[in-house]
Amino acid sequence: MARKWSISASDSREPPHAPRRKTDSVLNLLGRRIVTGEYAPGDQLPTEAELGKRLKVSRPSLREGLKVLSVKGLVESRTRRGTHVRQRRDWDLLDPDVLRWMATGKPDPELLISLLEVRAIIEPAAARMAAQRAAPAQIAAIEQAYHAMAASLPHDVEACCRHDLELHEAIIDATGNILLRRLAQAIRTTLLAFFRLSANARESYENSLKEHWAVAAAIRRHAPAEAERAMRLLLAGTARDTAPAFAAPVGHKRRRTRASQPEKSDPQAKQTREERNDPEKAAT
Amino acid sequence: MARKWSISASDSREPPHAPRRKTDSVLNLLGRRIVTGEYAPGDQLPTEAELGKRLKVSRPSLREGLKVLSVKGLVESRTRRGTHVRQRRDWDLLDPDVLRWMATGKPDPELLISLLEVRAIIEPAAARMAAQRAAPAQIAAIEQAYHAMAASLPHDVEACCRHDLELHEAIIDATGNILLRRLAQAIRTTLLAFFRLSANARESYENSLKEHWAVAAAIRRHAPAEAERAMRLLLAGTARDTAPAFAAPVGHKRRRTRASQPEKSDPQAKQTREERNDPEKAAT
DNA sequence: TATGACAATTTGTCAGACAAAATAAGAAAC
DNA sequence: GTTTCTTATTTTGTCTGACAAATTGTCATA
């Protein structure tokens, strides 16, 4: 009967913290239940009085959590109709909490693909901008992350993952673009969760270390084009190593098949190949 | 079209005078005050009792709004310390409400530049993906937006702005990428606000109509490379027309000058120019 | 069958109170 | 005079109970 609303048990980022505020524990618990499908879209969840009794919180505290869930697009409340779970398309997929909750459940192929595509778009451009603008301190941060990666490689893959993420975020930080910075921050946890699921992370890292360094070196030398190309290579490799882990659950809810417009039928295809070597292709 | 969805509690379509729920009116009022600087970062705002008296709402209602502000990163509350306005870097710049509030105040050069850069990164890639994958219905939506633009051009610039945005969003929608979709949704209002401030919008549109059509046509013909290039051209023109309106207040808080690393000093520069014609250069 | 008034249910809002936490102030010891 | 411990106070955090508003379901009536 003892309901576990201790979120900290499953939260890896801040283990020692008990849920200080009850409204936050409500938020996390309900958010996770909705995102994992325990409450399905369209479902009406219990009345506030009932929910409060079950979760053992007062109605004001419950309502604060519910209100936050509603601004994150997960639920919608109306008088007399109750509060209903909204459709997935309405969820705020750039909200760190939502992404974190989604990362705890079974990986969603559509989200994974979208995430890899966004990276393939953002990061080469970010590397390019970083090479143009990075200040010495920012370059130092990038290289420090790289060295931390290399140092922790053979034994501590988990730490390597973290420093990998640090490196990518340091690059985005060096662009000086506040929106990109926030975007990187949003996808951080999801990316980390997906990396963890990648089975052969260690060999993958051993292969890609020099690719990481190529990016860092190009940024240090202020060579935008080279940084962009190096990042494309790096991402292509990462996608190649990550994709197999999710090959099984694919074919789920994707609206259209990805190959419905084969590029070979496109007269511009050759020209396309000349311009770039399509990391997003490898992501599918 | 399904333009009904509003992810945030307070939609921009809603007139400023009709906040049904008090907690939303609190949210909007305080949010706007914070973003416009009426409450500066670091400031401690009045106690909940005092604020409730001033805004004429009860403490629970006030607290719901305050809680939402805290998840948006605008404020932070602690017992005995009160609730303080957080630093700008902590604000959730991908939150539609925050961006909307920022768009109401005087335009922030840093945000504008970041926004133009993000567009320059995202949209060419999106056009490319759309050309690869767009379903007939999505192509129709794109072209419909274009025709609406063209129809409302000479007399109704405001409507033209809206349909312009519709066109860009239809393209991003056609990528099938749920994260990109959410991103476009976030920057929608800000972009619209900035467009409105652009003085010579009409002439700008008259010049760029054919550039818009070039993008749509390339997507219809499923020509990715051409769509990408056309979008680059379009954005370069838009940036050129938009930037002058904000030339005056620039030189504000940008950490470094943008040209501190002139590309000519980069040995890779020529190669870079071959690959793309640098729309983000025009954005600066 | 259609229609209107009425009742029931659920969220929205309010008021007041106590608990918890963290700072500020003051007292005691050195 | 300075330091340290204790105490007091302020502010958020939470609870209880109640009423208002809105919307739906029901039932009586034409």
XYZ file of C-alpha atoms (C1' of nucleotides) in Angstrom:
628
model
C 0.000 0.000 0.000
C 2.939 2.257 0.584
C 2.934 4.109 -2.680
C 6.400 4.984 -3.857
C 6.370 8.583 -4.833
C 10.022 8.863 -4.045
C 11.155 9.986 -7.439
C 14.750 10.149 -6.414
C 14.961 6.390 -6.406
C 14.794 6.264 -10.163
C 16.354 9.606 -10.900
C 20.020 9.187 -11.626
C 20.998 12.835 -11.755
C 20.330 13.701 -8.160
C 20.175 10.590 -6.062
C 20.547 12.004 -2.546
C 17.525 14.252 -2.833
C 14.266 13.252 -1.319
C 11.242 14.966 -2.844
C 11.150 18.090 -0.777
C 8.076 19.588 -2.292
C 5.044 17.416 -2.546
C 3.825 19.206 -5.616
C 6.987 18.116 -7.402
C 6.538 14.524 -6.408
C 2.992 14.659 -7.739
C 4.268 16.226 -10.923
C 6.880 13.573 -11.457
C 4.685 10.651 -10.568
C 1.736 11.636 -12.734
C 3.971 12.858 -15.529
C 5.761 9.562 -15.708
C 2.528 7.605 -15.567
C 1.078 9.563 -18.430
C 4.155 9.401 -20.596
C 4.634 5.695 -20.053
C 1.041 5.119 -21.073
C -0.300 4.079 -17.699
C -2.803 6.811 -18.328
C -3.452 6.735 -22.053
C -4.275 9.768 -24.197
C -7.948 10.516 -23.974
C -8.281 8.886 -20.594
C -9.916 10.807 -17.835
C -7.890 10.592 -14.698
C -9.562 10.425 -11.293
C -11.148 13.483 -9.780
C -8.914 15.770 -7.832
C -10.440 14.619 -4.584
C -9.867 10.972 -5.466
C -6.343 11.568 -6.768
C -5.495 13.548 -3.681
C -6.651 10.726 -1.477
C -4.690 8.129 -3.421
C -1.496 10.164 -3.545
C -1.965 11.357 -0.010
C -1.632 15.008 -0.818
C -4.023 17.845 -0.331
C -5.951 19.262 -3.200
C -3.966 22.514 -3.531
C -0.689 20.618 -3.756
C -2.187 18.237 -6.257
C -3.538 21.096 -8.287
C -0.154 22.792 -8.505
C 1.299 19.663 -10.004
C -1.658 19.248 -12.316
C -1.323 22.826 -13.456
C 2.289 22.260 -14.404
C 1.324 19.125 -16.287
C -1.208 21.144 -18.202
C 1.315 23.760 -19.314
C 3.562 20.927 -20.440
C 0.663 19.838 -22.617
C 0.119 16.479 -20.959
C -3.341 17.075 -19.514
C -6.232 19.424 -19.893
C -8.738 20.275 -17.194
C -12.226 21.627 -17.577
C -14.974 22.076 -15.087
C -17.305 19.165 -14.791
C -15.507 17.277 -17.589
C -12.555 16.417 -15.403
C -8.923 16.368 -16.486
C -8.060 14.319 -19.537
C -4.755 13.133 -20.905
C -3.988 14.965 -24.130
C -2.813 13.446 -27.371
C 0.872 12.816 -27.823
C 1.151 15.440 -30.504
C 0.211 18.053 -27.942
C 2.954 17.106 -25.508
C 5.750 19.598 -25.114
C 8.578 17.557 -26.537
C 11.123 20.264 -25.825
C 10.392 20.207 -22.128
C 13.210 18.563 -20.174
C 10.812 16.807 -17.845
C 8.725 15.355 -20.634
C 11.809 14.133 -22.428
C 13.176 12.660 -19.225
C 9.965 10.813 -18.571
C 9.917 9.530 -22.120
C 13.479 8.349 -21.761
C 12.576 6.204 -18.773
C 10.001 4.198 -20.649
C 10.595 2.007 -23.647
C 12.373 3.966 -26.351
C 10.075 5.542 -28.882
C 11.387 5.021 -32.431
C 9.743 8.171 -33.731
C 11.359 10.258 -31.027
C 14.722 8.591 -31.544
C 14.650 9.249 -35.266
C 13.587 12.837 -34.760
C 16.341 13.287 -32.239
C 19.027 11.908 -34.511
C 17.782 14.049 -37.353
C 17.857 17.169 -35.237
C 21.378 16.402 -34.146
C 22.415 15.817 -37.727
C 21.053 19.234 -38.581
C 22.180 21.215 -35.561
C 25.560 19.904 -34.580
C 27.529 20.273 -37.801
C 26.330 23.843 -38.049
C 27.171 24.384 -34.397
C 30.668 23.016 -34.885
C 31.054 25.352 -37.788
C 29.951 28.377 -35.795
C 32.083 27.343 -32.856
C 35.127 27.193 -35.091
C 34.406 30.725 -36.191
C 33.752 32.252 -32.807
C 34.939 30.125 -29.918
C 36.788 32.051 -27.245
C 39.923 30.505 -25.717
C 38.104 29.487 -22.554
C 35.437 27.747 -24.582
C 38.007 25.903 -26.635
C 39.622 24.830 -23.410
C 36.303 23.518 -22.147
C 35.846 21.479 -25.302
C 39.279 19.948 -25.085
C 38.946 19.296 -21.403
C 35.798 17.322 -22.075
C 37.616 15.377 -24.741
C 40.499 14.493 -22.455
C 38.073 13.427 -19.749
C 36.455 11.167 -22.314
C 39.739 9.645 -23.340
C 40.894 9.188 -19.773
C 37.814 7.318 -18.646
C 37.489 5.205 -21.706
C 38.561 1.640 -21.127
C 37.025 1.106 -17.734
C 34.219 3.620 -17.186
C 31.933 3.768 -20.185
C 29.283 5.576 -18.199
C 31.619 8.467 -17.454
C 32.690 8.482 -21.066
C 29.075 8.957 -22.093
C 28.741 11.900 -19.778
C 31.879 13.562 -20.999
C 30.831 12.899 -24.558
C 27.702 14.861 -23.870
C 29.769 17.543 -22.169
C 31.867 17.893 -25.259
C 28.900 18.325 -27.528
C 27.332 20.828 -25.176
C 30.588 22.727 -24.873
C 30.639 23.065 -28.641
C 27.088 24.335 -28.718
C 27.930 26.650 -25.868
C 30.766 28.062 -27.924
C 28.355 29.155 -30.624
C 27.063 31.805 -28.245
C 23.545 31.075 -29.433
C 21.155 31.100 -26.522
C 18.435 29.173 -28.316
C 20.787 26.415 -29.374
C 22.059 26.242 -25.836
C 18.561 25.707 -24.519
C 17.876 23.116 -27.201
C 20.939 21.121 -26.262
C 19.903 21.291 -22.662
C 16.493 19.886 -23.541
C 17.693 16.851 -25.431
C 20.502 16.144 -22.991
C 18.797 13.562 -20.831
C 17.116 11.810 -23.708
C 20.378 11.520 -25.538
C 22.107 10.168 -22.481
C 19.390 7.587 -21.959
C 19.638 6.446 -25.545
C 23.396 6.240 -25.338
C 23.135 4.053 -22.303
C 20.945 1.625 -24.182
C 23.509 1.340 -26.900
C 24.951 -2.061 -26.262
C 28.390 -1.810 -27.769
C 29.142 1.599 -26.398
C 32.716 0.812 -25.506
C 33.898 -0.321 -28.913
C 31.926 2.485 -30.435
C 33.819 4.985 -28.349
C 37.162 3.420 -29.035
C 36.493 3.818 -32.705
C 35.138 7.325 -32.506
C 37.677 8.894 -30.163
C 39.802 10.182 -32.973
C 36.704 11.513 -34.687
C 35.884 13.460 -31.561
C 39.375 14.852 -31.507
C 39.153 15.872 -35.127
C 36.221 18.097 -34.296
C 37.932 19.651 -31.303
C 41.118 20.236 -33.231
C 39.317 21.884 -36.105
C 37.554 24.223 -33.713
C 40.854 25.093 -32.060
C 42.340 25.902 -35.445
C 39.281 28.006 -36.287
C 38.603 25.933 -39.354
C 34.830 26.067 -39.824
C 34.468 23.857 -42.847
C 36.692 21.196 -41.393
C 34.871 21.295 -38.069
C 31.562 20.889 -39.825
C 32.775 17.947 -41.859
C 34.388 16.288 -38.864
C 31.162 16.593 -36.917
C 29.230 15.039 -39.786
C 31.579 12.105 -39.773
C 31.314 11.751 -36.041
C 27.527 11.796 -36.066
C 27.340 9.332 -38.914
C 29.407 6.916 -36.904
C 27.368 7.438 -33.776
C 24.113 6.905 -35.643
C 25.477 3.735 -37.210
C 26.403 2.365 -33.804
C 23.219 3.483 -32.084
C 20.597 2.517 -34.617
C 20.899 -1.294 -34.349
C 19.878 -1.204 -30.719
C 16.488 0.096 -31.801
C 16.044 -1.845 -34.992
C 13.727 -4.320 -33.294
C 10.918 -2.092 -32.016
C 10.802 -0.065 -35.217
C 7.862 -0.174 -37.603
C 5.584 1.101 -34.945
C 3.762 4.329 -35.453
C 5.760 6.083 -38.137
C 3.251 7.831 -40.334
C 4.955 7.060 -43.580
C 7.715 4.743 -44.559
C 10.937 6.624 -44.781
C 11.805 5.259 -48.201
C 8.536 6.223 -49.836
C 10.448 8.818 -51.799
C 13.586 6.993 -52.835
C 16.247 9.470 -53.665
C 17.199 7.606 -56.794
C 14.008 8.764 -58.452
C 15.042 12.307 -57.722
C 16.951 13.984 -60.517
C 18.758 16.125 -57.949
C 20.155 13.149 -56.119
C 23.644 13.248 -57.548
C 24.009 16.891 -56.830
C 22.856 16.193 -53.313
C 25.475 13.566 -52.718
C 28.147 15.939 -53.816
C 27.206 18.509 -51.267
C 27.168 16.358 -48.186
C 27.393 12.790 -47.156
C 24.002 12.555 -45.568
C 24.363 11.514 -41.991
C 20.608 11.400 -41.596
C 20.451 8.598 -44.092
C 22.421 6.409 -41.753
C 20.069 7.292 -38.963
C 17.062 5.578 -40.419
C -6.044 23.246 -40.812
C -5.514 22.125 -37.289
C -4.499 25.414 -35.850
C -6.645 24.950 -32.815
C -4.050 23.405 -30.594
C -2.547 25.650 -28.021
C 0.107 24.062 -25.942
C 0.340 26.771 -23.379
C -2.318 27.646 -20.928
C -2.647 31.091 -22.354
C -2.891 31.262 -26.084
C -1.833 34.283 -28.059
C -5.108 34.286 -29.943
C -6.911 35.028 -26.750
C -7.667 38.733 -26.336
C -5.834 40.433 -23.503
C -8.978 41.128 -21.566
C -10.504 37.693 -21.180
C -8.448 35.562 -18.833
C -10.987 33.051 -17.638
C -8.820 31.419 -15.060
C -7.297 33.681 -12.491
C -4.163 31.617 -12.205
C -3.531 32.245 -15.907
C -4.016 35.946 -15.553
C -1.511 35.919 -12.700
C 0.860 33.894 -14.827
C 0.626 36.281 -17.744
C 0.830 39.430 -15.710
C 3.816 38.425 -13.625
C 5.521 36.706 -16.533
C 5.309 39.801 -18.648
C 6.480 42.004 -15.823
C 9.517 39.856 -15.256
C 10.453 39.508 -18.894
C 10.072 43.205 -19.585
C 12.364 43.938 -16.662
C 9.804 45.481 -14.347
C 11.066 42.899 -11.915
C 14.761 42.603 -12.624
C 16.812 39.414 -12.265
C 17.849 38.988 -8.664
C 14.954 41.022 -7.379
C 12.815 39.582 -4.689
C 9.186 40.011 -5.486
C 6.643 40.705 -2.773
C 5.553 37.994 -0.430
C 2.750 35.752 -1.547
C 0.378 37.382 0.875
C 1.273 40.848 -0.387
C 1.177 39.826 -4.043
C -2.153 38.141 -3.543
C -3.583 41.270 -2.025
C -2.261 43.439 -4.828
C -3.447 41.185 -7.636
C -6.670 40.448 -5.814
C -6.334 36.698 -5.968
C -6.183 34.150 -3.234
C -2.911 32.600 -2.248
C -3.545 29.177 -3.831
C -4.392 30.746 -7.181
C -1.349 32.948 -6.944
C 0.813 29.988 -6.083
C -0.340 28.009 -9.105
C 0.768 30.828 -11.348
C 4.019 31.212 -9.445
C 4.677 27.516 -9.740
C 4.313 27.671 -13.490
C 6.664 30.637 -13.619
C 9.189 28.606 -11.697
C 9.089 25.681 -14.135
C 9.571 28.175 -16.932
C 12.717 29.226 -15.125
C 11.652 32.795 -14.449
C 11.506 32.650 -10.660
C 12.717 30.515 -7.836
C 11.011 30.192 -4.470
C 12.522 29.070 -1.211
C 11.181 29.140 2.272
C 12.025 32.227 4.191
C 14.089 33.637 1.317
C 11.060 34.527 -0.744
C 10.745 34.162 -4.501
C 13.442 35.767 -6.596
C 13.627 36.519 -10.278
C 16.205 34.258 -11.879
C 18.921 35.283 -14.290
C 18.077 35.552 -17.949
C 20.248 32.602 -18.824
C 17.972 30.406 -16.748
C 14.817 31.414 -18.572
C 13.258 28.760 -20.753
C 13.739 30.399 -24.117
C 11.951 27.589 -25.904
C 8.783 28.146 -23.958
C 6.093 29.766 -26.095
C 4.910 31.973 -23.264
C 8.372 33.243 -22.441
C 9.065 34.007 -26.077
C 5.727 35.715 -26.434
C 6.403 37.885 -23.423
C 9.828 38.744 -24.754
C 8.329 39.668 -28.079
C 6.052 42.220 -26.455
C 8.884 44.184 -24.931
C 11.612 45.951 -26.803
C 13.366 43.558 -29.181
C 16.416 41.871 -27.739
C 19.290 41.871 -30.264
C 20.820 38.735 -28.825
C 17.550 36.862 -29.133
C 16.974 38.165 -32.636
C 20.411 37.068 -33.785
C 20.019 33.672 -32.193
C 16.666 33.291 -33.820
C 17.924 34.170 -37.272
C 20.833 31.805 -36.848
C 18.578 28.967 -35.787
C 16.370 29.575 -38.785
C 19.379 29.631 -41.055
C 20.370 26.246 -39.668
C 16.992 24.562 -39.434
C 14.976 25.691 -42.371
C 17.239 24.780 -45.297
C 17.593 21.316 -43.842
C 13.860 21.157 -43.290
C 13.162 22.156 -46.861
C 15.521 19.450 -47.953
C 13.803 16.800 -45.857
C 10.400 18.014 -46.947
C 11.393 17.625 -50.560
C 12.360 14.065 -49.830
C 9.323 13.010 -47.869
C 6.401 15.372 -48.228
C 3.078 13.640 -48.778
C 0.683 15.111 -51.322
C -1.525 16.640 -48.656
C 1.473 18.346 -47.089
C 2.608 19.704 -50.431
C -0.882 21.018 -50.946
C -0.751 22.745 -47.579
C 2.518 24.415 -48.496
C 1.217 25.671 -51.804
C -2.039 26.790 -50.289
C -0.102 28.926 -47.822
C 1.872 30.385 -50.691
C -1.214 31.293 -52.665
C -2.764 32.871 -49.609
C 0.398 34.934 -49.279
C 0.301 36.042 -52.860
C -3.419 36.840 -52.743
C -3.177 39.069 -49.697
C -0.045 40.822 -50.741
C -0.678 44.305 -51.983
C -3.220 45.372 -49.413
C -2.952 43.192 -46.327
C 0.661 42.886 -45.228
C -0.365 41.550 -41.852
C -2.149 38.594 -43.396
C 0.817 38.056 -45.666
C 3.042 37.762 -42.618
C 0.761 35.153 -41.122
C 0.619 33.105 -44.283
C 4.360 33.411 -44.639
C 4.687 31.814 -41.241
C 2.134 29.192 -42.233
C 4.210 28.311 -45.236
C 7.361 27.842 -43.223
C 5.530 25.788 -40.656
C 3.918 23.663 -43.325
C 7.373 22.874 -44.649
C 8.614 21.896 -41.237
C 5.462 19.885 -40.725
C 6.228 17.996 -43.913
C 9.516 16.801 -42.485
C 7.566 14.559 -40.141
C 10.000 15.446 -37.383
C 8.131 15.963 -34.141
C 10.937 17.888 -32.478
C 11.306 20.299 -35.358
C 7.566 20.789 -35.329
C 7.638 21.767 -31.697
C 10.586 24.063 -32.302
C 8.783 25.892 -35.069
C 5.791 26.265 -32.833
C 7.954 27.804 -30.136
C 9.515 30.491 -32.272
C 6.282 31.242 -34.102
C 5.129 34.187 -32.076
C 8.555 35.720 -31.730
C 9.128 35.516 -35.432
C 5.779 37.082 -36.148
C 6.487 39.914 -33.760
C 9.833 40.581 -35.372
C 8.323 40.488 -38.831
C 5.752 43.025 -37.788
C 8.479 45.387 -36.692
C 10.127 45.148 -40.048
C 9.318 48.487 -41.569
C 9.452 47.790 -45.266
C 7.596 44.525 -45.091
C 5.557 45.114 -48.192
C 8.393 45.713 -50.600
C 10.281 42.922 -48.972
C 7.462 40.531 -49.693
C 7.021 41.726 -53.228
C 10.637 40.950 -53.840
C 10.662 37.612 -52.112
C 7.443 36.135 -53.440
C 9.186 34.337 -56.246
C 11.775 33.064 -53.809
C 8.999 31.592 -51.712
C 7.582 29.927 -54.760
C 10.938 28.487 -55.686
C 11.027 26.639 -52.399
C 7.490 25.323 -52.755
C 8.104 24.232 -56.315
C 11.284 22.404 -55.447
C 9.479 20.528 -52.696
C 6.687 19.599 -55.071
C 9.226 18.260 -57.545
C 10.926 16.348 -54.739
C 14.201 18.073 -55.432
C 15.989 18.203 -52.065
C 19.124 20.045 -53.068
C 17.206 22.665 -54.956
C 14.749 23.116 -52.095
C 17.605 23.588 -49.683
C 19.311 26.137 -51.887
C 16.089 28.016 -52.534
C 15.413 28.215 -48.816
C 18.909 29.572 -48.228
C 18.313 32.285 -50.752
C 14.963 33.127 -49.227
C 16.338 33.372 -45.705
C 19.266 35.482 -46.819
C 16.853 37.953 -48.332
C 14.649 37.977 -45.284
C 17.590 38.547 -42.979
C 18.831 41.361 -45.173
C 15.432 43.050 -45.000
C 14.887 42.428 -41.318
C 18.256 43.290 -39.878
C 18.233 47.044 -40.537
C 15.218 47.492 -38.303
C 17.323 46.348 -35.394
C 20.622 47.867 -36.347
C 20.151 50.731 -33.910
C 19.843 48.916 -30.575
C 22.670 46.489 -31.387
C 25.992 46.565 -29.623
C 24.338 45.757 -26.372
C 25.255 42.601 -24.559
C 26.799 40.425 -27.232
C 29.727 38.742 -25.565
C 32.087 39.039 -28.461
C 32.050 40.830 -31.738
C 30.843 38.546 -34.451
C 33.729 39.296 -36.767
C 36.454 38.614 -34.268
C 37.429 35.590 -36.320
C 37.268 36.791 -39.892
C 36.837 33.859 -42.188
C 39.528 35.131 -44.522
C 42.154 34.175 -41.998
C 40.896 30.631 -42.154
C 42.673 28.426 -44.677
C 39.450 26.501 -45.120
C 37.500 29.520 -46.174
C 37.495 28.894 -49.904
C 36.304 25.367 -49.428
C 33.584 26.707 -47.221
C 32.308 29.101 -49.799
C 32.054 26.309 -52.293
C 29.829 24.296 -50.054
C 27.281 26.925 -49.184
C 26.693 30.597 -49.521
C 26.508 31.413 -45.864
C 23.132 32.859 -45.033
C 24.162 33.360 -41.455
C 26.747 35.847 -42.569
C 23.984 38.051 -43.823
C 22.176 37.658 -40.552
C 24.797 39.392 -38.524
C -40.306 13.216 -29.961
C -38.620 17.471 -28.738
C -37.721 20.924 -25.289
C -36.987 23.223 -21.298
C -35.989 23.490 -16.296
C -33.571 21.357 -12.671
C -30.131 18.618 -10.259
C -25.636 16.629 -9.804
C -20.770 16.551 -10.481
C -16.254 18.404 -11.125
C -13.056 21.957 -11.489
C -12.069 26.908 -10.007
C -11.513 29.918 -6.156
C -11.390 31.455 -1.594
C -10.243 31.926 3.526
C -7.753 30.687 7.459
C -4.609 27.988 9.827
C -0.481 25.246 10.964
C 4.195 23.112 9.667
C 8.830 23.488 8.021
C 12.827 25.837 6.936
C 16.097 29.315 6.938
C 17.581 33.661 8.212
C 18.212 37.213 11.801
C 18.754 38.501 16.350
C 20.236 37.939 20.804
C 22.515 35.588 24.681
C 26.290 33.153 26.520
C 31.058 31.736 26.552
C 35.803 32.696 25.481
C 35.550 42.275 21.292
C 34.746 38.014 18.938
C 32.710 33.660 18.410
C 29.188 30.259 18.994
C 25.000 28.549 20.356
C 20.144 29.261 21.103
C 15.955 31.424 20.116
C 12.641 34.176 17.446
C 10.665 35.528 13.280
C 9.570 35.583 8.638
C 8.251 33.315 4.417
C 7.128 29.541 1.752
C 4.943 24.774 1.957
C 0.886 22.253 3.107
C -3.593 21.181 4.907
C -8.718 21.550 5.797
C -13.085 22.974 4.589
C -16.122 25.499 2.094
C -18.438 27.921 -1.718
C -18.806 29.477 -6.777
C -19.011 28.452 -11.625
C -19.752 25.693 -15.327
C -21.300 21.861 -17.791
C -23.488 17.705 -18.279
C -27.209 14.379 -17.352
C -31.998 13.705 -16.167
C -36.624 14.220 -15.988
C -40.966 16.384 -16.489
C -43.805 18.577 -19.781
C -45.695 20.193 -24.177
